[in-house]
Amino acid sequence: MARGRVSRLSVRDVRFPTSLGGHGSDAMHTDPDYSAAYVVIETDAEDGLKGYGITFTLGKGTEVVVCAVNALAHHVLNKDLRDIVGDFRGFYRQLTSDGQLRWIGPEKGVVHLATAAVLNAVWDLWAKQEGKVTHLTATPDPRTLVSCIDFRYITDVLTEEDAYEILQKGQIGKKEREEHMLTGGYPAYTTSCAWLGYSDDTLKQVPAEAGPGLNRRTHVFHRFKVKVGADVQDDVRRCRLIRDMIGPEKTLMMDANQRWDVPEAVEWMSKLAEFKPLWIEEPTSPDDILGHAAISKALVPLGIGVATGEQCHNRVIFKQLLQANALQFLQIDSCRLGSVNENLSVLLMAKKFGIPVCPHAGGVGLCELVQHLIIFDYISVSASLDNRMCEYVDHLHEHFKYPVRIQEASYMPPMDAGYSTEMKEESVKKHQYPDGEVWKKLLAAQKN
Amino acid sequence: MARGRVSRLSVRDVRFPTSLGGHGSDAMHTDPDYSAAYVVIETDAEDGLKGYGITFTLGKGTEVVVCAVNALAHHVLNKDLRDIVGDFRGFYRQLTSDGQLRWIGPEKGVVHLATAAVLNAVWDLWAKQEGKVTHLTATPDPRTLVSCIDFRYITDVLTEEDAYEILQKGQIGKKEREEHMLTGGYPAYTTSCAWLGYSDDTLKQVPAEAGPGLNRRTHVFHRFKVKVGADVQDDVRRCRLIRDMIGPEKTLMMDANQRWDVPEAVEWMSKLAEFKPLWIEEPTSPDDILGHAAISKALVPLGIGVATGEQCHNRVIFKQLLQANALQFLQIDSCRLGSVNENLSVLLMAKKFGIPVCPHAGGVGLCELVQHLIIFDYISVSASLDNRMCEYVDHLHEHFKYPVRIQEASYMPPMDAGYSTEMKEESVKKHQYPDGEVWKKLLAAQKN
């Protein structure tokens, strides 16, 4: 049972200097420092349990999200956790529809990232108090899940009754699917092999200890993603190199990270079609539903699907992407949307439209969080692995107390109580910006 | 000529306690304190001129926008103003596509509001240096204007050539339209008469000294907007009262401030159709392009148009609203979009689609800024006043150094050099949050 009055909410700015190695670089984000606004919630309950929540950022601007978390804190402090999860829909609405704060959103950008950090901490704490892994073994009953969702603005495609019905149907065969996950895990694909900042040599032979080597990966992974979009000749060369290395059978995806306009996306992809990509990800602005629909339609004859979602800012955007046949693969993100609450509504809409969910992950902690959502999706919503896989990037897991476990290119279900959001305190301290040891050194070096 | 290196950028959190009087209240924003992140830019030029920029907020969260302005400041500091306006498209792109910061947007919410504040200050300074009112008498030539616009993500409906062509055509008859503005001004409508927080008695007889009285207004204004959406019976009563007072001939608009889902909007408006509203504004989520299209289609038989825009976060959303026939009236906002640069692209797209622009205003300073845009639209883009009008709310103008001038329900063109963004220093000092005199008193009173 949920328990305790929230007595403290703290938030810290934690940054990893990933830009130094070109890790994570793409056509629009050339020098990301993978970072997080890291929230800790404490209660006055005697159990001493804490809830940990993160939202992922790219370095600069993390302090803005931290500021937004502080602006939301008064909605959480002194609340009883029973009241929060007992009316989770109401609490979600309170955070996202604050009469003054909503003007600087609503439900998008900085304030929504902050909302995610806070709510991720609540889900972590709730699960820990119940002694359960958030979703896999502890999936609350359909009524409870539905009561967490704010259906505002989506009832034209998904009502509360629709949602309940989908979740009820999801109970059939659930035991078998749980068993399947425990033994085989959820299929993953890798992006670490081909960041845009990597040279051809790095692509071919990144040393094993660095993690992201394609040579190492081919023995394990069957699905690969390559960053494209900065220069078409470069892309042709890189894609040929990678297709040659992985062979014709394995799956290749491409990711343009919003680099193109609509006509440009179609033209560019026609030049990369020979490398048989399963999808082109983020071909244009994440806000351009009709643009994605146009691209999607134009790429059908080339056998290329459209994927997007990591920067789609709320359920209203996903609703429309589904309504407009604008994507063939839907990529939720555990920190961009309003935590589990809003992601639930998107999983259910995707089910209704028959579109596979293939989450965005990587960054800091995104793999740790999203594995809960996608394994839940398989067990209780989609009941299928067809055309489904979850992104995996093997950076920064060492900073988490309960890191993901990958076996044979699959996410193995988490076993510890909570939402896997807790970072090692030592890592947090070292990487706090700008006062942690790592940054003190780097900033001093920059000055010299 | 633009001149000087930016030597200082300061930003302050300025709040007016408007919630105390129910001013500005609507179905979603029940207790707004009209506020602004207020930016001042200084250069090392000998003229001593400063650029003032604001972005409008509702109280809480202003500190988050202030934090975002500070995160953007390094893009502005030490830049030469000549380089900024000489490659204004490039500078816009630099602010909005920072490889790390764009993750917490991109071009939406907090970071985009902050971008607007910074760029509004640049436009103010640029105009002042040239000794000109920003747009009316000083409209730069079409080539210069086009060079300020970032066409990324909109070339499928508006290319640089399209834009240039529209502006070239806008030169024809420009002198006459300038003359027309100088004598007759730009038509305004009022919202002050019917905030949702006002009682029926207030609606009928707000004392003249408070400003927002409907009685006083009927002698002047011909167009009125009423807030709806909280309770349908209430709405019927209030709309009947107002329609009775203004008579059958004058124009009535309604504003739901995003309160409804799509089916609900259609149902609710069918109950208010008897009061003959010209438009229903923000019937649902500002992100819901397809929802607005559905509502728009359903309301055609009732003779009610759809208006939206004040919370549409960038040009990509406006592009799609136009593509999808989702609105009949397009409401730009001078602080939600990326300043003059992005608003230009929206004015041009609206022209291309033949949709009238009727800007959002009110708040703090929105009237002061948007008058420049809409008068420019008439003189150089739309060349028409058909179905066009600009919102006017008579609050808080006394805090501006160059307040709007309203005559016979029209905005009279601004005459002073600059973008009318400068506030009186005394007002800023008094209303700074939380240390200004006004807030010190209020916060102390709250404690007791």
Coordinates of N, CA and C in Angstrom, one line a residue, chain B residues 43 79 103 157 286 306 321 371 375 442:
Chain B
T43 N 24.6 47.7 -25.7 CA 25.8 47.6 -26.6 C 26.9 48.5 -26.2
K79 N 28.2 39.6 -29.4 CA 27.9 39.7 -30.9 C 27.8 41.1 -31.3
W103 N 17.0 20.1 -27.3 CA 16.3 19.0 -26.7 C 15.2 19.3 -25.8
V157 N 5.1 24.4 -48.1 CA 4.0 25.4 -48.4 C 4.5 26.8 -48.7
P286 N -4.3 23.2 -28.2 CA -3.6 24.0 -29.3 C -2.8 23.1 -30.2
V306 N -13.7 28.8 -36.7 CA -12.7 28.4 -35.6 C -11.5 29.3 -35.7
L321 N -2.2 23.9 -39.5 CA -3.6 24.4 -39.3 C -4.1 24.9 -40.7
Q371 N 0.5 45.2 -32.4 CA 0.1 46.3 -33.3 C 1.0 46.5 -34.4
I375 N -0.4 45.8 -38.2 CA -0.4 47.0 -39.1 C 0.5 46.7 -40.3
L442 N 2.4 42.0 -0.7 CA 1.4 40.9 -0.9 C 1.9 39.6 -0.2

